[in-house]
Coordinates of C-alpha atoms in Angstrom, one line a residue:
Chain J
M108 CA 75.7 99.7 63.1
K109 CA 73.3 101.8 65.5
R110 CA 71.1 102.4 62.5
H111 CA 70.7 98.8 62.0
L112 CA 70.0 98.1 65.4
S113 CA 67.2 100.6 65.6
K114 CA 65.7 99.1 62.6
L115 CA 65.7 95.6 64.0
Y116 CA 63.9 97.3 66.9
L117 CA 61.5 98.5 64.7
L118 CA 60.9 95.4 63.1
L119 CA 60.5 93.7 66.4
A120 CA 58.3 96.2 67.7
L121 CA 56.2 95.7 64.5
V122 CA 56.0 91.9 64.9
A123 CA 55.6 92.2 68.8
A124 CA 52.2 94.3 67.8
A125 CA 51.0 92.0 65.3
I126 CA 51.3 88.7 67.7
I127 CA 49.5 91.0 70.5
A128 CA 46.9 92.0 67.8
R129 CA 46.2 88.5 67.6
Y130 CA 45.2 88.3 71.1
Q131 CA 43.6 91.4 71.7
S132 CA 40.3 90.1 72.2
S133 CA 41.6 88.2 75.2
I134 CA 42.0 91.9 76.7
G135 CA 39.0 93.2 78.7
P136 CA 37.3 95.7 76.5
Y137 CA 38.0 98.5 79.2
Y138 CA 41.7 98.0 79.5
F139 CA 41.8 97.5 75.6
Q140 CA 40.4 101.2 75.1
I141 CA 42.9 102.5 77.6
I142 CA 45.8 100.5 75.9
M143 CA 44.5 102.0 72.8
Y144 CA 44.4 105.6 74.2
I145 CA 47.9 105.3 75.7
G146 CA 49.0 104.5 72.1
I147 CA 47.1 107.3 70.4
N148 CA 48.4 109.9 73.0
V149 CA 52.0 108.5 72.7
I150 CA 51.7 109.3 69.0
L151 CA 50.4 112.8 69.5
A152 CA 52.8 113.9 72.4
S153 CA 55.8 112.4 70.5
S154 CA 55.0 114.2 67.3
L155 CA 54.2 117.5 69.3
N156 CA 57.5 116.7 71.2
L157 CA 59.5 117.1 67.8
I158 CA 57.7 120.5 67.2
N159 CA 57.8 122.0 70.9
G160 CA 60.7 120.0 72.3
F161 CA 63.3 119.6 69.7
A162 CA 62.6 122.6 67.3
G163 CA 61.6 124.9 70.2
Q164 CA 58.5 126.1 68.4
F165 CA 55.7 126.4 71.1
S166 CA 52.6 125.4 69.4
L167 CA 49.1 124.9 70.7
G168 CA 47.3 123.9 67.7
H169 CA 48.0 119.9 67.7
A170 CA 44.2 118.9 68.4
G171 CA 43.4 121.0 64.8
F172 CA 46.1 118.5 62.7
M173 CA 44.5 115.7 64.6
A174 CA 41.0 116.8 63.5
L175 CA 42.2 116.9 60.1
G176 CA 43.6 113.5 60.0
A177 CA 40.4 112.1 61.6
Y178 CA 38.0 113.6 59.2
T179 CA 40.0 113.1 56.1
S180 CA 40.7 109.5 56.7
A181 CA 37.1 108.9 58.0
V182 CA 35.8 110.4 54.5
I183 CA 37.6 108.2 52.8
T184 CA 37.0 105.0 54.5
T185 CA 33.3 105.5 55.0
S186 CA 32.9 106.9 51.3
L187 CA 34.5 103.4 50.1
H188 CA 32.4 101.5 52.5
V189 CA 35.3 99.6 54.0
S190 CA 34.0 97.0 56.5
P191 CA 36.8 95.7 59.3
G192 CA 38.1 92.4 58.9
T193 CA 38.1 92.3 54.9
A194 CA 41.3 91.8 53.0
A195 CA 40.7 95.1 51.3
S196 CA 40.4 97.0 54.5
Y197 CA 44.1 97.0 55.6
P198 CA 45.4 98.7 52.2
V199 CA 42.5 101.0 52.3
F200 CA 42.9 101.9 55.6
A201 CA 46.8 102.6 55.5
L202 CA 46.1 104.9 52.7
A203 CA 43.5 106.9 54.5
L204 CA 45.6 107.1 57.5
I205 CA 48.6 108.5 55.2
C206 CA 45.9 110.9 53.2
G207 CA 44.9 112.3 56.6
G208 CA 48.4 112.7 57.6
I209 CA 49.3 114.3 54.5
V210 CA 46.2 116.7 54.5
A211 CA 47.4 117.5 58.1
S212 CA 50.9 118.3 57.3
V213 CA 49.8 120.5 54.4
F214 CA 48.1 122.6 57.4
G215 CA 51.2 122.0 59.5
L216 CA 53.1 124.1 56.4
L217 CA 50.7 126.7 56.7
V218 CA 51.1 127.0 60.5
G219 CA 54.9 126.6 59.9
I220 CA 55.0 129.7 57.8
P221 CA 54.0 132.3 60.5
S222 CA 56.6 130.4 62.5
L223 CA 59.4 132.0 60.6
R224 CA 58.3 135.2 61.6
L225 CA 56.7 134.7 65.3
K226 CA 58.2 133.5 68.3
G227 CA 57.2 132.1 71.7
D228 CA 53.9 133.8 73.0
Y229 CA 52.7 135.1 69.4
L230 CA 53.3 131.5 67.8
A231 CA 51.7 130.0 70.6
I232 CA 48.5 132.2 70.0
T233 CA 48.6 132.0 66.3
T234 CA 48.5 128.1 66.7
L235 CA 45.9 127.9 68.7
G236 CA 44.1 130.6 66.5
L237 CA 44.6 128.1 63.5
G238 CA 43.4 125.1 65.4
E239 CA 40.2 127.0 66.2
I240 CA 39.9 128.4 62.7
I241 CA 40.1 124.6 61.6
R242 CA 37.5 123.4 64.2
V243 CA 35.0 126.2 63.3
I244 CA 35.5 125.3 59.3
I245 CA 34.9 121.5 60.2
Q246 CA 31.9 122.6 62.2
S247 CA 30.2 124.5 59.4
L248 CA 30.9 122.0 56.7
N249 CA 27.4 120.2 56.2
F250 CA 28.8 117.1 54.6
L251 CA 31.3 116.2 57.4
G252 CA 28.2 116.4 59.9
A253 CA 28.9 119.9 61.0
A254 CA 28.4 120.2 64.8
R255 CA 26.5 116.8 65.0
G256 CA 29.5 115.0 64.5
F257 CA 30.7 112.4 61.9
T258 CA 29.1 108.9 62.5
G259 CA 29.2 105.5 61.2
I260 CA 33.0 105.3 61.2
A261 CA 34.0 101.7 60.7
K262 CA 36.2 100.4 63.6
L263 CA 39.3 99.6 61.7
S264 CA 41.9 100.6 64.5
N265 CA 43.2 97.9 66.2
F266 CA 46.2 97.2 68.3
F267 CA 48.6 96.3 65.6
W268 CA 47.8 99.6 63.8
V269 CA 48.1 101.9 66.8
Y270 CA 51.2 100.3 67.9
A271 CA 52.7 99.8 64.6
V272 CA 52.6 103.8 64.3
V273 CA 53.6 104.3 67.8
A274 CA 56.9 102.2 66.5
I275 CA 57.0 104.1 63.5
V276 CA 56.8 107.5 65.1
I277 CA 59.5 106.5 67.8
F278 CA 61.8 105.2 65.2
T279 CA 61.6 108.2 63.0
I280 CA 61.6 111.0 65.8
A281 CA 64.8 109.0 67.0
N282 CA 66.6 108.8 63.9
L283 CA 65.4 112.0 63.0
V284 CA 66.8 113.9 66.1
R285 CA 70.1 111.8 65.8
S286 CA 70.6 112.9 62.3
T287 CA 72.0 116.5 61.3
Y288 CA 68.3 117.4 61.1
G289 CA 68.0 116.9 64.8
R290 CA 71.2 119.3 65.3
G291 CA 69.6 121.7 63.2
F292 CA 66.6 121.5 65.4
L293 CA 68.4 121.8 68.6
A294 CA 70.4 124.8 67.3
V295 CA 67.2 126.4 66.1
R296 CA 65.7 125.8 69.5
D297 CA 68.7 126.9 71.7
D298 CA 69.5 130.1 69.7
E299 CA 68.0 131.0 66.7
I300 CA 70.2 133.8 65.8
A301 CA 73.4 132.1 66.5
A302 CA 72.1 129.1 64.4
E303 CA 71.3 131.4 61.3
A304 CA 74.8 132.9 61.9
V305 CA 76.7 129.4 61.3
G306 CA 74.6 128.9 58.4
V307 CA 71.7 126.8 59.7
D308 CA 68.9 127.3 57.8
A309 CA 66.2 128.0 60.5
T310 CA 63.5 128.1 58.2
R311 CA 63.8 124.9 56.9
Y312 CA 64.2 123.2 60.1
K313 CA 61.0 124.8 61.6
I314 CA 58.9 123.9 58.6
I315 CA 60.4 120.3 58.7
A316 CA 59.5 120.0 62.2
F317 CA 56.0 121.5 61.8
T318 CA 55.1 119.2 58.7
T319 CA 56.6 116.0 60.2
G320 CA 55.0 116.5 63.4
A321 CA 51.4 117.5 61.8
F322 CA 51.7 114.4 59.9
F323 CA 51.8 112.0 62.8
A324 CA 49.1 113.9 64.4
G325 CA 47.2 113.6 61.6
I326 CA 47.7 109.7 61.5
A327 CA 46.9 109.9 65.2
G328 CA 43.6 111.6 64.4
G329 CA 43.0 108.7 61.9
L330 CA 43.7 105.9 64.3
Y331 CA 41.4 107.8 67.0
A332 CA 38.6 108.1 64.5
H333 CA 38.6 104.5 63.5
F334 CA 38.5 103.5 67.0
V335 CA 35.6 105.5 68.8
T336 CA 33.8 105.5 65.3
Y337 CA 32.2 108.5 66.2
I338 CA 33.9 112.0 65.8
N339 CA 32.7 115.7 66.3
P340 CA 34.5 118.9 66.3
S341 CA 34.4 119.5 70.0
Q342 CA 36.7 116.5 70.6
F343 CA 39.2 118.6 69.0
G344 CA 39.1 122.0 70.7
F345 CA 42.1 123.3 72.4
L346 CA 41.7 121.7 75.9
R347 CA 42.7 118.5 73.8
S348 CA 45.9 120.6 72.4
F349 CA 46.5 121.5 76.2
E350 CA 46.2 117.9 77.2
I351 CA 49.0 117.1 74.6
V352 CA 51.1 119.9 75.8
V353 CA 50.8 118.9 79.2
M354 CA 52.1 115.4 78.5
V355 CA 55.1 116.8 76.7
V356 CA 56.0 119.4 79.3
V357 CA 55.6 116.7 82.0
G358 CA 57.8 114.6 80.2
G359 CA 60.2 116.9 79.6
M360 CA 60.4 118.5 76.2
G361 CA 63.0 117.2 74.0
N362 CA 63.1 113.8 75.9
I363 CA 61.9 111.2 73.8
A364 CA 61.5 108.5 76.5
G365 CA 60.2 110.9 79.1
V366 CA 57.2 112.1 77.0
I367 CA 56.4 108.7 76.0
L368 CA 56.3 107.6 79.6
A369 CA 54.1 111.1 80.6
A370 CA 51.6 110.3 78.0
A371 CA 51.0 106.7 79.2
L372 CA 50.9 108.1 82.9
L373 CA 48.7 111.0 82.4
T374 CA 46.3 108.5 80.3
I375 CA 46.4 106.3 82.9
L376 CA 45.9 108.6 85.8
P377 CA 42.5 110.0 85.1
E378 CA 41.3 106.3 84.8
A379 CA 42.9 105.4 88.2
L380 CA 41.7 108.5 90.1
R381 CA 38.0 107.9 88.7
A382 CA 36.6 108.5 92.1
V383 CA 38.0 111.9 91.8
A384 CA 37.2 112.6 88.1
Q385 CA 35.9 116.1 88.5
Y386 CA 39.4 117.0 89.9
R387 CA 41.5 115.9 86.7
M388 CA 41.9 119.1 85.1
V389 CA 42.5 120.8 88.4
I390 CA 45.3 118.4 89.0
Y391 CA 46.6 118.7 85.5
A392 CA 46.9 122.4 86.1
L393 CA 48.6 122.3 89.1
L394 CA 51.0 120.0 87.9
L395 CA 51.8 122.3 84.9
I396 CA 52.4 125.1 87.4
I397 CA 54.4 123.3 89.8
I398 CA 56.5 121.5 87.2
M399 CA 57.3 124.8 85.6
I400 CA 58.1 126.4 88.8
S401 CA 60.3 123.5 90.5
R402 CA 61.4 121.3 87.4
P403 CA 60.8 123.3 84.1
Q404 CA 63.2 120.7 82.4
G405 CA 60.0 118.3 83.2
L406 CA 59.8 115.1 85.4
F407 CA 62.4 113.1 83.6
G408 CA 64.8 116.0 82.6
Q409 CA 66.6 116.0 79.1
R410 CA 67.0 112.1 79.2
I411 CA 66.4 109.7 81.2
D412 CA 69.7 108.2 82.2
W413 CA 68.9 104.3 82.5
G414 CA 72.4 103.6 83.3
R415 CA 72.5 105.7 86.5
I416 CA 69.2 104.4 87.5
W417 CA 70.5 100.9 87.2
R418 CA 73.7 101.9 88.8
R419 CA 71.8 103.3 91.9
L420 CA 69.3 100.6 92.1
S421 CA 72.2 97.8 91.9
K422 CA 74.7 99.8 94.5
R423 CA 71.7 99.8 97.2
P424 CA 72.3 96.8 99.5
S425 CA 69.5 94.8 99.4
P426 CA 68.4 93.4 102.7
P427 CA 69.7 90.2 103.2
A428 CA 66.3 88.7 104.7
E429 CA 64.7 89.0 101.4
G430 CA 67.4 87.6 99.5
K431 CA 67.1 89.6 96.5
T432 CA 70.4 90.3 94.2
Chain U
M280 CA 21.0 151.4 56.9
S281 CA 19.1 151.2 60.2
E282 CA 20.4 147.7 60.7
L283 CA 23.8 148.7 60.1
L284 CA 23.7 151.5 62.7
Q285 CA 22.4 149.0 65.1
Q286 CA 25.1 146.5 64.5
I287 CA 27.3 149.3 65.0
I288 CA 25.8 150.2 68.4
N289 CA 26.1 146.6 69.5
G290 CA 29.6 146.1 68.1
V291 CA 31.0 149.6 70.0
S292 CA 29.4 148.3 73.3
M293 CA 31.2 144.7 72.9
G294 CA 34.1 146.4 71.6
S295 CA 34.6 148.6 74.4
I296 CA 34.2 145.3 76.7
Y297 CA 37.2 143.8 74.8
A298 CA 39.0 147.2 75.1
L299 CA 38.6 146.9 79.0
I300 CA 40.3 143.5 79.0
A301 CA 42.8 144.5 76.6
L302 CA 43.9 146.9 78.5
G303 CA 45.1 144.6 81.0
Y304 CA 47.1 142.4 78.7
T305 CA 48.8 145.2 77.1
M306 CA 49.7 146.5 80.5
V307 CA 51.1 143.3 81.8
Y308 CA 52.9 142.7 78.2
G309 CA 54.4 146.5 78.6
I310 CA 56.0 145.7 81.8
L311 CA 56.7 142.2 81.8
R312 CA 56.9 141.2 78.2
F313 CA 54.8 138.2 78.5
I314 CA 51.2 137.3 77.8
N315 CA 49.3 136.8 80.8
F316 CA 47.2 133.8 79.5
A317 CA 45.0 133.5 82.7
H318 CA 43.5 137.2 82.3
G319 CA 40.5 136.0 80.7
D320 CA 39.9 133.8 83.8
V321 CA 40.3 136.4 86.0
F322 CA 37.7 138.0 84.1
M323 CA 35.5 135.0 84.9
V324 CA 35.8 135.3 88.5
G325 CA 35.1 138.9 88.1
A326 CA 31.7 138.0 86.9
F327 CA 31.2 135.3 89.7
V328 CA 32.1 137.6 92.5
G329 CA 29.5 140.2 91.0
F330 CA 26.9 137.2 90.8
F331 CA 27.4 136.0 94.4
V332 CA 27.9 139.6 95.8
A333 CA 24.8 141.2 93.9
P334 CA 21.9 139.8 96.1
V335 CA 24.0 140.8 99.5
V336 CA 24.6 144.2 98.3
A337 CA 21.4 144.5 96.9
T338 CA 19.7 143.8 100.5
L339 CA 21.9 146.0 102.2
V340 CA 21.6 149.0 99.9
G341 CA 17.8 148.2 99.2
G342 CA 16.8 146.8 96.0
S343 CA 18.7 147.7 92.8
G344 CA 19.8 150.8 91.1
L345 CA 23.0 153.0 90.6
A346 CA 24.5 152.4 94.0
T347 CA 24.3 148.5 94.0
A348 CA 25.6 148.3 90.5
V349 CA 28.5 150.8 91.4
L350 CA 29.3 149.0 94.8
V351 CA 28.9 145.5 93.1
M352 CA 31.4 146.4 90.4
V353 CA 33.9 148.1 93.1
I354 CA 33.9 145.1 95.4
S355 CA 34.3 142.5 91.9
M356 CA 37.3 144.8 90.8
A357 CA 39.0 144.8 94.4
A358 CA 38.4 141.1 94.6
C359 CA 39.9 140.5 91.3
A360 CA 43.0 143.0 91.9
L361 CA 43.6 140.8 94.9
L362 CA 43.5 137.7 92.7
G363 CA 45.8 139.3 90.1
V364 CA 48.4 140.0 92.4
T365 CA 48.2 136.8 94.2
I366 CA 48.6 134.9 90.8
E367 CA 51.8 137.2 89.8
K368 CA 53.2 136.4 93.6
L369 CA 52.6 132.8 93.4
A370 CA 53.0 131.9 90.0
Y371 CA 55.0 134.3 87.9
R372 CA 57.2 135.9 90.2
P373 CA 59.6 132.8 91.3
L374 CA 60.0 132.6 87.2
R375 CA 60.8 136.0 86.3
S376 CA 64.3 135.6 85.2
R377 CA 63.5 132.2 83.3
P378 CA 63.0 131.8 79.6
K379 CA 59.8 133.0 78.3
L380 CA 58.3 129.8 77.3
T381 CA 58.5 128.7 81.1
V382 CA 56.1 131.4 82.1
L383 CA 53.9 130.8 79.0
I384 CA 53.4 127.5 80.2
T385 CA 52.8 128.5 83.5
A386 CA 50.3 131.0 82.6
I387 CA 48.5 128.3 80.7
G388 CA 48.5 126.3 83.8
V389 CA 47.0 128.8 85.9
S390 CA 44.6 130.0 83.5
L391 CA 43.4 125.8 83.4
F392 CA 43.5 126.0 87.2
L393 CA 41.0 128.9 87.5
E394 CA 38.6 127.4 84.8
Y395 CA 38.4 124.1 86.4
G396 CA 38.8 125.4 90.0
G397 CA 35.8 127.4 88.9
Q398 CA 33.9 124.4 87.7
L399 CA 34.5 122.9 91.1
V400 CA 33.7 125.7 93.2
F401 CA 30.9 127.4 90.9
G402 CA 29.5 124.5 89.3
P403 CA 29.7 123.9 85.5
D404 CA 26.2 124.8 84.8
P405 CA 25.7 128.6 83.3
K406 CA 24.1 130.8 85.9
P407 CA 22.0 133.9 85.2
F408 CA 23.7 137.1 86.0
P409 CA 21.6 139.6 87.9
A410 CA 20.4 142.5 86.2
L411 CA 22.0 145.4 88.2
I412 CA 20.8 148.4 86.4
P413 CA 17.0 147.8 85.2
S414 CA 17.4 148.2 81.4
I415 CA 15.1 150.7 79.9
M416 CA 14.5 151.2 76.4
I417 CA 15.8 154.3 75.0
V418 CA 14.7 154.2 71.5
N419 CA 12.9 151.2 70.6
S420 CA 11.4 151.5 66.9
R421 CA 10.9 149.1 64.1
Y422 CA 14.3 150.4 62.8
L423 CA 16.4 150.9 66.0
V424 CA 16.6 149.3 69.3
L425 CA 18.5 151.2 71.8
S426 CA 18.6 150.2 75.5
S427 CA 20.2 151.8 78.4
N428 CA 22.4 148.8 78.7
S429 CA 24.7 149.7 75.7
V430 CA 24.6 153.3 76.8
V431 CA 25.8 152.3 80.3
V432 CA 28.4 149.7 78.9
I433 CA 30.1 152.1 76.7
G434 CA 29.8 155.2 79.2
T435 CA 31.4 153.0 82.1
A436 CA 34.2 151.7 79.8
L437 CA 34.9 155.3 78.8
V438 CA 35.1 156.6 82.4
L439 CA 37.5 153.8 83.3
M440 CA 39.6 154.4 80.3
I441 CA 40.0 157.8 81.2
V442 CA 40.9 157.0 84.8
L443 CA 43.3 154.5 83.9
R444 CA 44.8 156.9 81.5
Y445 CA 45.0 159.4 84.4
I446 CA 46.6 157.0 86.4
V447 CA 49.2 156.1 84.1
F448 CA 50.4 159.7 82.7
H449 CA 49.7 161.8 85.7
T450 CA 50.7 160.1 88.8
R451 CA 53.7 158.9 90.3
M452 CA 53.1 155.0 90.1
G453 CA 52.1 155.7 86.5
T454 CA 55.6 157.3 86.1
A455 CA 57.0 154.5 87.8
M456 CA 55.4 151.9 85.5
R457 CA 56.1 153.4 82.3
A458 CA 59.8 153.6 83.6
V459 CA 59.8 149.9 84.3
S460 CA 58.3 148.9 81.1
F461 CA 61.1 151.2 79.4
D462 CA 63.8 149.5 81.3
H463 CA 63.8 147.3 84.6
R464 CA 67.3 147.7 85.4
A465 CA 67.6 151.3 84.9
A466 CA 64.2 151.7 86.6
S467 CA 65.5 149.9 89.7
L468 CA 68.6 151.9 89.9
M469 CA 66.7 154.8 90.1
G470 CA 65.1 153.5 93.1
I471 CA 61.8 152.1 91.9
N472 CA 60.4 149.1 93.5
I473 CA 59.9 146.7 90.5
D474 CA 57.8 144.4 92.6
S475 CA 55.6 146.9 93.9
V476 CA 55.1 148.3 90.2
I477 CA 54.4 144.8 88.9
S478 CA 51.9 144.2 91.5
F479 CA 50.6 147.4 91.0
T480 CA 50.0 146.7 87.0
F481 CA 48.5 143.3 87.7
A482 CA 45.9 144.9 90.5
L483 CA 45.1 147.4 87.7
G484 CA 44.5 145.1 85.1
S485 CA 42.6 142.6 86.8
G486 CA 40.3 145.2 88.2
L487 CA 39.6 146.5 84.6
A488 CA 38.8 142.9 83.6
A489 CA 36.5 142.6 86.5
A490 CA 34.7 145.8 85.6
A491 CA 34.3 144.4 82.1
A492 CA 33.1 141.3 83.3
I493 CA 30.2 143.2 85.1
L494 CA 29.4 144.9 82.1
Y495 CA 29.7 141.8 80.2
G496 CA 27.0 140.2 82.6
S497 CA 24.6 142.9 81.9
V498 CA 24.9 142.3 78.1
Y499 CA 25.1 138.6 78.3
P500 CA 23.2 137.6 81.6
S501 CA 24.5 133.9 81.7
I502 CA 28.0 133.4 83.3
N503 CA 30.0 129.8 83.4
P504 CA 33.4 129.0 84.6
L505 CA 34.5 128.6 80.7
M506 CA 33.1 132.4 79.9
G507 CA 36.6 133.8 80.1
L508 CA 38.1 131.9 77.5
F509 CA 36.9 133.9 74.3
P510 CA 36.7 137.3 75.6
G511 CA 39.9 136.7 76.7
L512 CA 41.4 135.4 73.6
K513 CA 39.7 138.0 71.5
A514 CA 41.0 141.0 73.8
F515 CA 44.3 139.6 73.4
I516 CA 43.8 139.5 69.5
A517 CA 42.7 143.2 70.1
A518 CA 45.7 144.0 72.0
V519 CA 48.0 142.7 69.4
L520 CA 46.0 144.1 66.8
G521 CA 46.6 147.6 68.3
G522 CA 50.0 147.2 68.9
I523 CA 50.8 145.2 72.3
G524 CA 52.1 147.5 75.1
N525 CA 50.4 150.6 73.9
L526 CA 47.1 151.9 75.8
T527 CA 45.5 153.6 73.1
G528 CA 46.4 150.7 70.8
A529 CA 44.5 148.4 73.1
V530 CA 41.1 150.6 73.0
V531 CA 41.3 150.7 69.0
G532 CA 42.1 147.0 68.8
G533 CA 39.2 146.4 71.2
L534 CA 36.6 148.4 69.1
I535 CA 37.7 146.9 65.7
I536 CA 37.3 143.3 66.9
G537 CA 34.1 144.1 68.5
L538 CA 32.6 145.7 65.4
L539 CA 34.2 143.2 63.0
E540 CA 32.7 140.3 65.3
T541 CA 28.9 141.9 65.2
L542 CA 29.0 142.6 61.5
V543 CA 30.4 139.0 60.7
T544 CA 27.6 137.7 63.1
G545 CA 25.0 139.8 61.6
Y546 CA 25.8 139.9 57.8
I547 CA 27.7 136.5 57.0
S548 CA 27.1 133.8 59.8
P549 CA 27.4 133.4 63.4
V550 CA 29.5 130.3 62.8
Y551 CA 32.3 132.4 61.8
R552 CA 32.2 134.9 65.1
D553 CA 35.1 133.3 66.8
A554 CA 37.2 132.6 63.6
I555 CA 37.2 136.0 62.3
S556 CA 39.1 137.3 65.1
F557 CA 41.9 134.7 65.0
A558 CA 41.9 135.4 61.1
V559 CA 42.5 138.9 62.0
L560 CA 45.5 138.1 64.5
I561 CA 47.2 136.0 62.0
L562 CA 46.9 138.6 59.3
I563 CA 48.1 141.4 61.5
L564 CA 50.9 139.3 62.7
L565 CA 51.9 138.2 59.5
F566 CA 51.8 141.8 58.0
R567 CA 52.2 144.4 60.6
P568 CA 53.4 142.5 63.6
S569 CA 53.9 145.3 65.8
G570 CA 50.1 146.3 65.4
I571 CA 48.4 149.6 64.4
L572 CA 49.9 151.7 66.9
G573 CA 52.8 149.6 68.0
R574 CA 56.5 150.9 67.4
H575 CA 58.5 148.4 65.6
E576 CA 61.3 147.0 67.8
A577 CA 64.4 145.7 66.0
E578 CA 65.6 142.4 67.2
K579 CA 68.7 142.8 69.2
V580 CA 71.4 140.1 69.0

């Protein structure tokens, strides 16, 4: 019953995304850009949440997966000369995104393999290293524009594409986590040795987490490339990875709704703080330290308890003068 | 042949800088079992302290020379030692009993804070690092260029390493450090003040990072707030390569990484300069995670 319901939600979300996409031109370009970035960051943070939050494998190479997806899909759409708006552009773009995702997930597999032997700090720095290696390789490839970047990518991403993927990612991860796989992830995260002892195949779960997470990061990269229409290797450095990590940590590792909320908040925050833009990263850094010291479970903890929030809100006696219920 | 010799000299001089930074990583890891991600940024602060202090010291001492250089280095080392101890006290100490992941994320936070705080305070643009000791060409032929700089770098690094070795193996504090690294609880039962040993370790490591920064500044006289990132990461790789927690290993690892990097830059392509160290890291972690000189630690359940 619950599964059907979530499929229904997915369908509703897709329809809503399609309807809003028809009216996207009425949103101001500045706000539209922020909305698109929120969507892309939600995809990135949610997919990293699967690796970091649920499977407990601390990865610092997410920007690398994103770069792979971005470049792969950009090469496909530009070599096929897809122009936005044509009927052919939709299936080709979908295919390009999926190809980007697949390439990223193949590398996710490569990253997943060291994770079988490495833990914590070592894994973090290895994934950081792999992300950097990906970036350096792209930078040395001339047909990808090397350090000059890749220009002339068709602007194929629109509201529908981004938010359809957001819906699919949330749907996939929410279902994955509720399934036996999810239990496997949590078991590996909480105590790998104990999990192995009771017969949980830790290797398998780690690899599934890495490939799935990388796949969606690749798709997010594709969406990003086809939105900004110009990409270069420096956009996918480790600072990008750090930003995604901050979103996951602030939202609470393993908290799906919390991470989505954090991704949205942290995308809006620098825009709202335009006046103090140069303090942005300092604020991020302090946020990270303070949250780790005072609330390591993230701002929203393990899960957002909507019921409790609702009870608390409804219990509070409303001032009669305003007449609210 | 002479080109190879030239590359080796450059590699050893770069490698000894990495080795000094790697010692800080390895000591902290030996005692706290965690990677101090902010170590590379302490190195950056060391360079900036040198940058701001050098003109003042030069006017006080009168001109640049050996006395100025030594004084600048000592001041920078002291400042960074203080910084290291402060970071440990404010950010890491409250988390000592928490899961390692928490400490790791905090360390990344500290690293970002220093980098971007540095950009605010020092400005994001690169600054020229003053020449503390005028560089003389010892050998300047068509085949080989040997400046006094590389001799100074290698010599200073060597002296500092010997001093460190003396501190760790022949003093009371060093004995306490080794005891704490062996077993926290047993050491504290023996009356060792764990907190002060950890503070001392951070001071020592950060001081060495500052010394490395001054040497680095004399080789690459352009400093910026993000300069600590890559030397930091490479020094970390060096520490892992040599066997993390092992002092000799850090030095060996540093030299290997420095050599490898200059050889790759010279003979293959400078593009792969940064990638090669990461490739080494991945290989060593896959095939010999305990490093060249490290002991293999069995996982205890």
